[in-house]
Coordinates of N, CA and C and ligand atoms in Angstrom, one line a residue:
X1 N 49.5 17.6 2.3 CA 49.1 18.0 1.0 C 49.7 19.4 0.7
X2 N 50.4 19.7 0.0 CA 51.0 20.2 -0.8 C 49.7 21.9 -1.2
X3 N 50.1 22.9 -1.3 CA 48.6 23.8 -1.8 C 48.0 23.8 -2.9
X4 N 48.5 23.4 -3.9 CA 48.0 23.5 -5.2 C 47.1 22.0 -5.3
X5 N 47.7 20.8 -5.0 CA 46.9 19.4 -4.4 C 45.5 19.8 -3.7
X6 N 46.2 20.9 -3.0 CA 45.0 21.3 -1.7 C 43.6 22.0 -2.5
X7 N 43.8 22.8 -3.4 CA 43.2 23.6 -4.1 C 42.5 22.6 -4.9
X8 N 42.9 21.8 -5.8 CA 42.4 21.2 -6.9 C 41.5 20.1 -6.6
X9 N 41.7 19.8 -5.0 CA 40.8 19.0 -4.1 C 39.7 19.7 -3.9
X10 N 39.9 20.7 -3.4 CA 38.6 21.6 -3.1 C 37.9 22.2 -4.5
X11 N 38.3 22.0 -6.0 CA 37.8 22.5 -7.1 C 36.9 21.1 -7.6
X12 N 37.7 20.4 -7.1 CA 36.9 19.1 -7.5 C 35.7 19.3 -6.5
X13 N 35.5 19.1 -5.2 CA 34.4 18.9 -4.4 C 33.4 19.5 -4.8
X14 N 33.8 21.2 -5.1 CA 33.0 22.1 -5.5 C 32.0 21.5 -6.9
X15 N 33.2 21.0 -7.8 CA 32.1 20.7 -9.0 C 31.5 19.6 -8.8
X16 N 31.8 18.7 -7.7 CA 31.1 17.8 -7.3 C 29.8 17.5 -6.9
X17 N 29.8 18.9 -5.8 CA 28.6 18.7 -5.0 C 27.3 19.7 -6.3
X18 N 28.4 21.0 -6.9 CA 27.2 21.1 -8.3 C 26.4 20.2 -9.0
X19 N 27.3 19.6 -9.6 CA 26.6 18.6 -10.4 C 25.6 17.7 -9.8
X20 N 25.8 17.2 -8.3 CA 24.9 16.6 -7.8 C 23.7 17.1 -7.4
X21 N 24.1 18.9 -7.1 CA 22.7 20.1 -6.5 C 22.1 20.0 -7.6
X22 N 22.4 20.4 -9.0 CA 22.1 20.3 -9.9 C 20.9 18.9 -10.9
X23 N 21.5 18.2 -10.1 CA 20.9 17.1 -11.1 C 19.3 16.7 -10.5
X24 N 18.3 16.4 -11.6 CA 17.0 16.7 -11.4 C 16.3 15.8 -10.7
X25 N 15.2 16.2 -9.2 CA 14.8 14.8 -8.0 C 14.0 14.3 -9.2
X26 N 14.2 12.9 -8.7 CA 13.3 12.2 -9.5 C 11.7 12.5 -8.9
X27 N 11.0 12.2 -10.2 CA 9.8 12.8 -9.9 C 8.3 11.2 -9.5
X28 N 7.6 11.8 -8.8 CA 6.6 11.0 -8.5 C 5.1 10.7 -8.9
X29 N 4.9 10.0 -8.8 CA 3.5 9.4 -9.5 C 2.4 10.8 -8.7
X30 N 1.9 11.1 -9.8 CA 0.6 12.1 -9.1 C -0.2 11.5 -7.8
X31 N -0.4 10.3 -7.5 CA -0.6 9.6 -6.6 C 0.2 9.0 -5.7
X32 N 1.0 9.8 -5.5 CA 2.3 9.4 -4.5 C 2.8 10.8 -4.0
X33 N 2.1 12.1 -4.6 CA 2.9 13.2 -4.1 C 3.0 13.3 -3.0
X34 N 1.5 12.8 -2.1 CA 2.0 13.2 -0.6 C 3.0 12.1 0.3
X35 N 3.7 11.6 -0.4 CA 5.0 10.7 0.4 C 5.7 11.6 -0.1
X36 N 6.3 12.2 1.3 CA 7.5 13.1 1.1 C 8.9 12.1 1.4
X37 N 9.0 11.2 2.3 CA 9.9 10.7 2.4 C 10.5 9.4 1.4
X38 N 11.3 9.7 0.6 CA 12.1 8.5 -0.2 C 12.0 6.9 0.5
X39 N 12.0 7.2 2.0 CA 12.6 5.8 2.4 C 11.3 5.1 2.9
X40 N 10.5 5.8 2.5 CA 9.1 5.1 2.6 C 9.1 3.6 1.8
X41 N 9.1 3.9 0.6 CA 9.5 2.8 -0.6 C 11.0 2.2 -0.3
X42 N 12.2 2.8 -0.4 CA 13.5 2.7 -0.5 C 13.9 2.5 1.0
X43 N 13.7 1.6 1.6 CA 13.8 1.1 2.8 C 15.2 0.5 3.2
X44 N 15.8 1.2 3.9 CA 16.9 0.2 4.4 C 17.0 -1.1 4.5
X45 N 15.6 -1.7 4.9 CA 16.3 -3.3 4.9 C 16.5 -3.4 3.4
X46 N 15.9 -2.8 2.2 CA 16.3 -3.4 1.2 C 17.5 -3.2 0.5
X47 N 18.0 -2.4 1.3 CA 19.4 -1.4 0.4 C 20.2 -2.5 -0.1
X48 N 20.9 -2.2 -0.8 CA 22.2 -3.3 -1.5 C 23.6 -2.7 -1.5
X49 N 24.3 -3.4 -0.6 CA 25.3 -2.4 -0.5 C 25.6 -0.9 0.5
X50 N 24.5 -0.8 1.1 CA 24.5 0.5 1.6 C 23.6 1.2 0.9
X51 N 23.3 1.0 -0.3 CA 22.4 2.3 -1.4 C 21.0 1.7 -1.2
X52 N 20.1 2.4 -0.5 CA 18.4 2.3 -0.6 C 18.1 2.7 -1.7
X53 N 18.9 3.4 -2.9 CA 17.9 3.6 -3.9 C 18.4 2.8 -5.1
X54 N 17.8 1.4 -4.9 CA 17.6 0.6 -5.8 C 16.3 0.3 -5.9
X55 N 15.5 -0.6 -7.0 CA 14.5 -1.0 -7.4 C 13.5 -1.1 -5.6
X56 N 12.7 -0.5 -5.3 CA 12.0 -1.0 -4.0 C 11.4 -2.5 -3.9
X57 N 11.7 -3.3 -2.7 CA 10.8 -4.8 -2.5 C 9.1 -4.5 -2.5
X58 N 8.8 -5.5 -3.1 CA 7.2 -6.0 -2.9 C 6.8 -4.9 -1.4
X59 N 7.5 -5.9 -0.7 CA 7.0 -5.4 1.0 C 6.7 -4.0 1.2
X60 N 7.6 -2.9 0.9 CA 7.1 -1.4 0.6 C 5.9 -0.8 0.0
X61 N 5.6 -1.7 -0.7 CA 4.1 -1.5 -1.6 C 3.3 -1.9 -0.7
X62 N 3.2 -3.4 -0.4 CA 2.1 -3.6 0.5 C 1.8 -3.4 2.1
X63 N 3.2 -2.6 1.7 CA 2.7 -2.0 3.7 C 1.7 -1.2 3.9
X64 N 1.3 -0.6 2.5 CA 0.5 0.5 2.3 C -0.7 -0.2 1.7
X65 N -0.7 -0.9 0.8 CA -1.8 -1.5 -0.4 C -2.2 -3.0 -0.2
X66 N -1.6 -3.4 1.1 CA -2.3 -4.9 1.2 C -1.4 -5.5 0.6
X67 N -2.3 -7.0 0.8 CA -1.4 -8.1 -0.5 C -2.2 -8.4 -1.6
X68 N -1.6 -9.4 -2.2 CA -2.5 -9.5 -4.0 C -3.5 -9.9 -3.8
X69 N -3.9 -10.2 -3.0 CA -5.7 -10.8 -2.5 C -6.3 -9.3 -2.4
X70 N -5.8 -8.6 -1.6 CA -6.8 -7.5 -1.1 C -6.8 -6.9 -2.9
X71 N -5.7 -6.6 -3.2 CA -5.8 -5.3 -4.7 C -6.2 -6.6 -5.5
X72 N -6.6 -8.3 -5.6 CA -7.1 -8.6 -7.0 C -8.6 -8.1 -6.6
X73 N -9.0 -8.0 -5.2 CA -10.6 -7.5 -5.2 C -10.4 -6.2 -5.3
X74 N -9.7 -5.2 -5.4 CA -9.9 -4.3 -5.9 C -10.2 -4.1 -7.8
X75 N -9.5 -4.9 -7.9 CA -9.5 -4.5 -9.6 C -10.2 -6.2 -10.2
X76 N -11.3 -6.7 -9.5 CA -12.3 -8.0 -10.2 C -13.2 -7.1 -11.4
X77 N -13.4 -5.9 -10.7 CA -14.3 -4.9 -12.2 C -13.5 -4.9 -13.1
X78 N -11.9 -5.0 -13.5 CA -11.2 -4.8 -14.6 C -12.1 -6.3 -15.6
X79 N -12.5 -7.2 -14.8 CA -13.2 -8.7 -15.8 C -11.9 -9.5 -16.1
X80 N -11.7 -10.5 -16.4 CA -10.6 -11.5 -16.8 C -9.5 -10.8 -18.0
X81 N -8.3 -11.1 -17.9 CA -7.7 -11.4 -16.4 C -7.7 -10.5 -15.8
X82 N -7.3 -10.7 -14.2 CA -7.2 -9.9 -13.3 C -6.1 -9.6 -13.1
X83 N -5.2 -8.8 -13.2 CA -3.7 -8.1 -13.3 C -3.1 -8.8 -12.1
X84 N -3.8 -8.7 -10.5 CA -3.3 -9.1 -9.4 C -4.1 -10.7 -8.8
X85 N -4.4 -11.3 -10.5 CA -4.6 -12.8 -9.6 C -3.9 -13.8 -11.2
X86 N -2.4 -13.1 -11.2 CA -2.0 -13.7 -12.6 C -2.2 -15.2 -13.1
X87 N -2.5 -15.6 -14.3 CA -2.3 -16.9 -14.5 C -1.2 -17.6 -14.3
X88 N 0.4 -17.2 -15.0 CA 1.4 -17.7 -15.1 C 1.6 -17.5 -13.7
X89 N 1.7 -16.4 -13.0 CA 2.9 -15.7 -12.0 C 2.4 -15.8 -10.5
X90 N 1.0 -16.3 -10.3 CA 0.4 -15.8 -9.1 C 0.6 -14.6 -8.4
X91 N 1.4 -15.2 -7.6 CA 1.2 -13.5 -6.5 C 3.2 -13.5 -6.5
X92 N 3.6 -14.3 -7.5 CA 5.0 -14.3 -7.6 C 5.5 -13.3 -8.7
X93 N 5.2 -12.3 -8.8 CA 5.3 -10.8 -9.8 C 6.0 -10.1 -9.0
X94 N 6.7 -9.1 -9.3 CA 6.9 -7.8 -8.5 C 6.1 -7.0 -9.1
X95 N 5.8 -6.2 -7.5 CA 4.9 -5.0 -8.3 C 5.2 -4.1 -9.4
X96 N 6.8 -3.8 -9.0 CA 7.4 -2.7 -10.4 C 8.0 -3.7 -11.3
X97 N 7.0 -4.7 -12.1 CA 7.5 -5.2 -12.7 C 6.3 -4.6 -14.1
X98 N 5.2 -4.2 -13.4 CA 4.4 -3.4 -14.3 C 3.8 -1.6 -13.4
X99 N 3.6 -1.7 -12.4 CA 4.2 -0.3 -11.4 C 5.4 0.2 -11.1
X100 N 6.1 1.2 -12.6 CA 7.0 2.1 -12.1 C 6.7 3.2 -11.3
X101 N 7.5 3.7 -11.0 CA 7.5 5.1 -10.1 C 8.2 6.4 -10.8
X102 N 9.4 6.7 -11.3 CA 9.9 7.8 -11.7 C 10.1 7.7 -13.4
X103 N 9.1 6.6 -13.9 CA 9.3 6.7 -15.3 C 7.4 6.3 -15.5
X104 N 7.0 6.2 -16.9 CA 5.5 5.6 -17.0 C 5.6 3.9 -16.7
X105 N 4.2 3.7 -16.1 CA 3.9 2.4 -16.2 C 4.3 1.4 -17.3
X106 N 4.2 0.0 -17.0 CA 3.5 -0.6 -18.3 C 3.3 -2.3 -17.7
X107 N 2.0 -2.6 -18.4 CA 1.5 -3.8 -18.2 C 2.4 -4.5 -18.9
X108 N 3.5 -5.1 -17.6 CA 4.2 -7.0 -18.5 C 3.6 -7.3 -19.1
X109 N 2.4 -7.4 -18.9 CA 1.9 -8.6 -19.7 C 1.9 -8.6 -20.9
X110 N 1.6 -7.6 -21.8 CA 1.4 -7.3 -23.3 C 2.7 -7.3 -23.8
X111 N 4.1 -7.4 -22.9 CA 5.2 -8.3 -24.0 C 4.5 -9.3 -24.8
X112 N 3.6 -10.0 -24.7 CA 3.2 -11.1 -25.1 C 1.5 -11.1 -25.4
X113 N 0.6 -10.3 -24.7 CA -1.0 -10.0 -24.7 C -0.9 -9.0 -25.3
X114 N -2.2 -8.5 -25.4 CA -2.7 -7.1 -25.8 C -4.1 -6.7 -24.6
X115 N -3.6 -6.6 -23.8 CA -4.8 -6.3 -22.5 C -4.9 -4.9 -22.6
X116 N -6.3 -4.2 -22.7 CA -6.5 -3.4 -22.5 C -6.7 -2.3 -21.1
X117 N -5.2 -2.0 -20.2 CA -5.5 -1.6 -18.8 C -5.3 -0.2 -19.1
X118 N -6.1 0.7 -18.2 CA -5.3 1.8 -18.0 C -4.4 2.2 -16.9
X119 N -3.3 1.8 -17.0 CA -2.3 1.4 -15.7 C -1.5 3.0 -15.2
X120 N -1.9 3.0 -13.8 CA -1.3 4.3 -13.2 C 0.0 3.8 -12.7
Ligands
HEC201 C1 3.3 5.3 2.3 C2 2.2 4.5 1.7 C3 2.4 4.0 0.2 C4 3.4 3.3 -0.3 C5 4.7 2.7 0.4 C6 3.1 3.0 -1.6 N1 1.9 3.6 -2.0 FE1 0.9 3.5 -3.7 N2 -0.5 4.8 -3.0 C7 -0.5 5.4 -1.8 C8 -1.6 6.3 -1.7 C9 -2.0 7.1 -0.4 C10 -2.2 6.4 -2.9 C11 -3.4 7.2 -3.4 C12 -4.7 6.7 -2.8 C13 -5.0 5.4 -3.4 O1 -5.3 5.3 -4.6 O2 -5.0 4.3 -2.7 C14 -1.5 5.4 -3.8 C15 -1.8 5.1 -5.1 C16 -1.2 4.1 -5.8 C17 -1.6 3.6 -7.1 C18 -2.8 4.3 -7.9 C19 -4.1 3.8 -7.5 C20 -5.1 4.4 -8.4 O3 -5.5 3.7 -9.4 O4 -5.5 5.5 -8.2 C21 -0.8 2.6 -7.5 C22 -0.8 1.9 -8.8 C23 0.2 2.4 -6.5 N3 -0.1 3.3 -5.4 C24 1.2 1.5 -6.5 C25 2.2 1.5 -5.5 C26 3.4 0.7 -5.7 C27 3.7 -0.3 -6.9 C28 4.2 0.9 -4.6 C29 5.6 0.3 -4.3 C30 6.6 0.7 -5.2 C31 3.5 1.8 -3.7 N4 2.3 2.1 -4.4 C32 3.9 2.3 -2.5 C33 0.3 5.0 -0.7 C34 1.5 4.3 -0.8
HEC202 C1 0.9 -7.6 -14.2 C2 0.9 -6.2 -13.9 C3 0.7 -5.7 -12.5 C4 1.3 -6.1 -11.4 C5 2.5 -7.1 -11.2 C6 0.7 -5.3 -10.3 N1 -0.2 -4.5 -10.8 FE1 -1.3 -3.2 -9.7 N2 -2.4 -2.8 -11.3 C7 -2.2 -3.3 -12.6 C8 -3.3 -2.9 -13.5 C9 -3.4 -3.3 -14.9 C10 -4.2 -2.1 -12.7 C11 -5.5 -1.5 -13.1 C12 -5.4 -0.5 -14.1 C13 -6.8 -0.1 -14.7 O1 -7.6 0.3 -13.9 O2 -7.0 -0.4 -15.9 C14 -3.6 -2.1 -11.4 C15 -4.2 -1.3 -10.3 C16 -3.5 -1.2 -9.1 C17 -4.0 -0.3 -8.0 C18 -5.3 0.5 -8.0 C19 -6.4 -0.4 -7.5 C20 -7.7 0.3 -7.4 O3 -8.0 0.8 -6.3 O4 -8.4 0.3 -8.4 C21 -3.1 -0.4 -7.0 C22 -3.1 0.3 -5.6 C23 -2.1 -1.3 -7.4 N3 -2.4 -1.8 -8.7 C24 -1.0 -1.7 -6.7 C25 -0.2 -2.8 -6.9 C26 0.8 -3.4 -6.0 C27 1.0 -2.9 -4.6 C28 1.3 -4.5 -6.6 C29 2.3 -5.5 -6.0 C30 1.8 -6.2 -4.8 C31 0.8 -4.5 -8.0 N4 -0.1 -3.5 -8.1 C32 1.1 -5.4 -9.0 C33 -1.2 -4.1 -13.0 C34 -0.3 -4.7 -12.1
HEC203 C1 6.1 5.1 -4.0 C2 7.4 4.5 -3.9 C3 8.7 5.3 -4.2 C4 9.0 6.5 -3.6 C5 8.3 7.3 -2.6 C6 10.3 6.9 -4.2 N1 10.7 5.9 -5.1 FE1 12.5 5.9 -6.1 N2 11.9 4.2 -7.0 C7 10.7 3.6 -6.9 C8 10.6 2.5 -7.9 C9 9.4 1.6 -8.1 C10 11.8 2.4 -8.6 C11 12.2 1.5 -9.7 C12 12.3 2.3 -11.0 C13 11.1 3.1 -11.4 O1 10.0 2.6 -11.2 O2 11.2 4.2 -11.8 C14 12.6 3.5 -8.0 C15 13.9 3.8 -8.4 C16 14.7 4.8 -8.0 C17 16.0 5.1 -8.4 C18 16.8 4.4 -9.4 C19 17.3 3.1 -8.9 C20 17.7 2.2 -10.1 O3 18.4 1.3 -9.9 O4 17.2 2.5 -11.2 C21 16.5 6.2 -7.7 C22 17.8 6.9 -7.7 C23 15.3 6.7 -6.9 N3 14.3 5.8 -7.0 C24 15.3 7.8 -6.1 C25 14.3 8.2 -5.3 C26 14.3 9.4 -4.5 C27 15.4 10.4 -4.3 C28 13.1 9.5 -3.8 C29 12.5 10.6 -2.9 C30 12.4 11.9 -3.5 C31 12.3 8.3 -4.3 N4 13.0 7.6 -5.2 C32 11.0 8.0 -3.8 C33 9.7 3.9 -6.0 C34 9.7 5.0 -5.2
HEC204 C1 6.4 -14.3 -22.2 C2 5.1 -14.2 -22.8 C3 3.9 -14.0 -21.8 C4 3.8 -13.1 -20.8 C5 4.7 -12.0 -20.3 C6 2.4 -13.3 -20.3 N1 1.8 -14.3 -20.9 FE1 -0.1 -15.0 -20.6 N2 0.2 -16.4 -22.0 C7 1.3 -16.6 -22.8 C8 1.1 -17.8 -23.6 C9 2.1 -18.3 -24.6 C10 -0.1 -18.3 -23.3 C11 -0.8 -19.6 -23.8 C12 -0.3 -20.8 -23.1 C13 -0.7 -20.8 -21.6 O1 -1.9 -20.9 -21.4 O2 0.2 -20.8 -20.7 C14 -0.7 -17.4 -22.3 C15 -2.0 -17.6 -21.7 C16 -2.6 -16.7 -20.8 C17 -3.9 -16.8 -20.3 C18 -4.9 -17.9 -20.7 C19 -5.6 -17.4 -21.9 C20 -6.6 -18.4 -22.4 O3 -7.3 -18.1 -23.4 O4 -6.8 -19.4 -21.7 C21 -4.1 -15.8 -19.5 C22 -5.4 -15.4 -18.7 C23 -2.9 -15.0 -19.4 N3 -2.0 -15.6 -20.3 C24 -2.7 -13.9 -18.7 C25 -1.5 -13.2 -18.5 C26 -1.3 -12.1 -17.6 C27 -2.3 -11.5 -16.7 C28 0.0 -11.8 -17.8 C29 0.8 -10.7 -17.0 C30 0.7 -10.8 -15.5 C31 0.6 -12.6 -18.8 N4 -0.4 -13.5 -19.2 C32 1.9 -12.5 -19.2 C33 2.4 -15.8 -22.8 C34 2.7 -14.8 -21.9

């Protein structure tokens, strides 16, 4: 390489690795702050391609929270329906399909209901 090649390679890297130091962690559910590690959720086996940070599998949730039996007896006080004993979907839902993580929640369901949850 040539020095000016050489240079413009290293001006690039530099604004490279800025913009990446730079750019904001994504942020966590108040109830998640004490998971320091990413790959807790973002697990290798689920990676795509090499990248763990895609959408996390079911399985990362319930390594921690059980399965939809244990959290629909958690939430039987919410009264009919039960978020985690779905009519349509059974226990065939993803959790972040109404549990985000680095944006607000929201109950699927009220594409179509108007359920009254207060969803963390
Ligand atoms: C390393 C363990 C761990 C993993 C993995 C994990 N959580 Fe949690 N989660 C916790 C802990 C600890 C709390 C706070 C105590 C509690 O409420 O159980 C919590 C709280 C929550 C709450 C709020 C409970 C409430 O009403 O206070 C929701 C909802 C939740 N997690 C959903 C998820 C989802 C969805 C995933 C997967 C994307 C996930 N969690 C992955 C440990 C984990
Ligand atoms: C259809 C939407 C939906 C799906 C799918 C869903 N949840 Fe929930 N989840 C809720 C709602 C709604 C609540 C209760 C909010 C409230 O208290 O009003 C809740 C509550 C919780 C809680 C708190 C339970 C407590 O202690 O009171 C946890 C933990 C949780 N969900 C984890 C999960 C995990 C893990 C999955 C996947 C296995 C999952 N949820 C799938 C909607 C959903
Ligand atoms: C408690 C589980 C959990 C933890 C811990 C977690 N994430 Fe996530 N992450 C999610 C979920 C769920 C999504 C799907 C989009 C959403 O809910 O915001 C996601 C999506 C992402 C995405 C975007 C992927 C896409 O395709 O949209 C990135 C990037 C990401 N997380 C980075 C991180 C980093 C960096 C950390 C550690 C600082 C981290 N996450 C920790 C649950 C988690
Ligand atoms: C795409 C639209 C759509 C979504 C999303 C949806 N539903 Fe429904 N739901 C319907 C329709 C249409 C009916 C009436 C026909 C039927 O019973 O299947 C219905 C019926 C129901 C009933 C029976 C109501 C009754 O009076 O008998 C329950 C309970 C229910 N849904 C719960 C849920 C829950 C919980 C979720 C989220 C996990 C959900 N629905 C998501 C469209 C939807």
């Amino acid at each position: 390489m040539n020095r000016i090649l050489q240079n413009v390679a290293l001006v690039a890297g530099c604004l490279f690795f800025a913009a990446s130091a730079s750019a904001a962690a994504p942020t966590l559910k108040p109830h998640h702050q004490s998971i320091k590690d990413c790959a807790v959720c973002h697990t290798a086996e689920n990676a795509v391609a090499g990248n763990a940070f895609v959408v996390p599998s079911d399985k990362a949730c319930m390594s921690c929270h059980g399965s939809y039996k244990d959290l629909a007896k958690k939430t039987a006080n919410l009264g009919e329906p039960n978020p985690h004993a779905s009519h349509h979907y059974g226990e065939g839902i993803s959790c972040t399909a109404c549990h985000k993580e680095h944006q607000p929640s929201k109950v699927y369901c009220n594409e179509c209901h108007n359920f009254k949850y207060q969803i963390k």
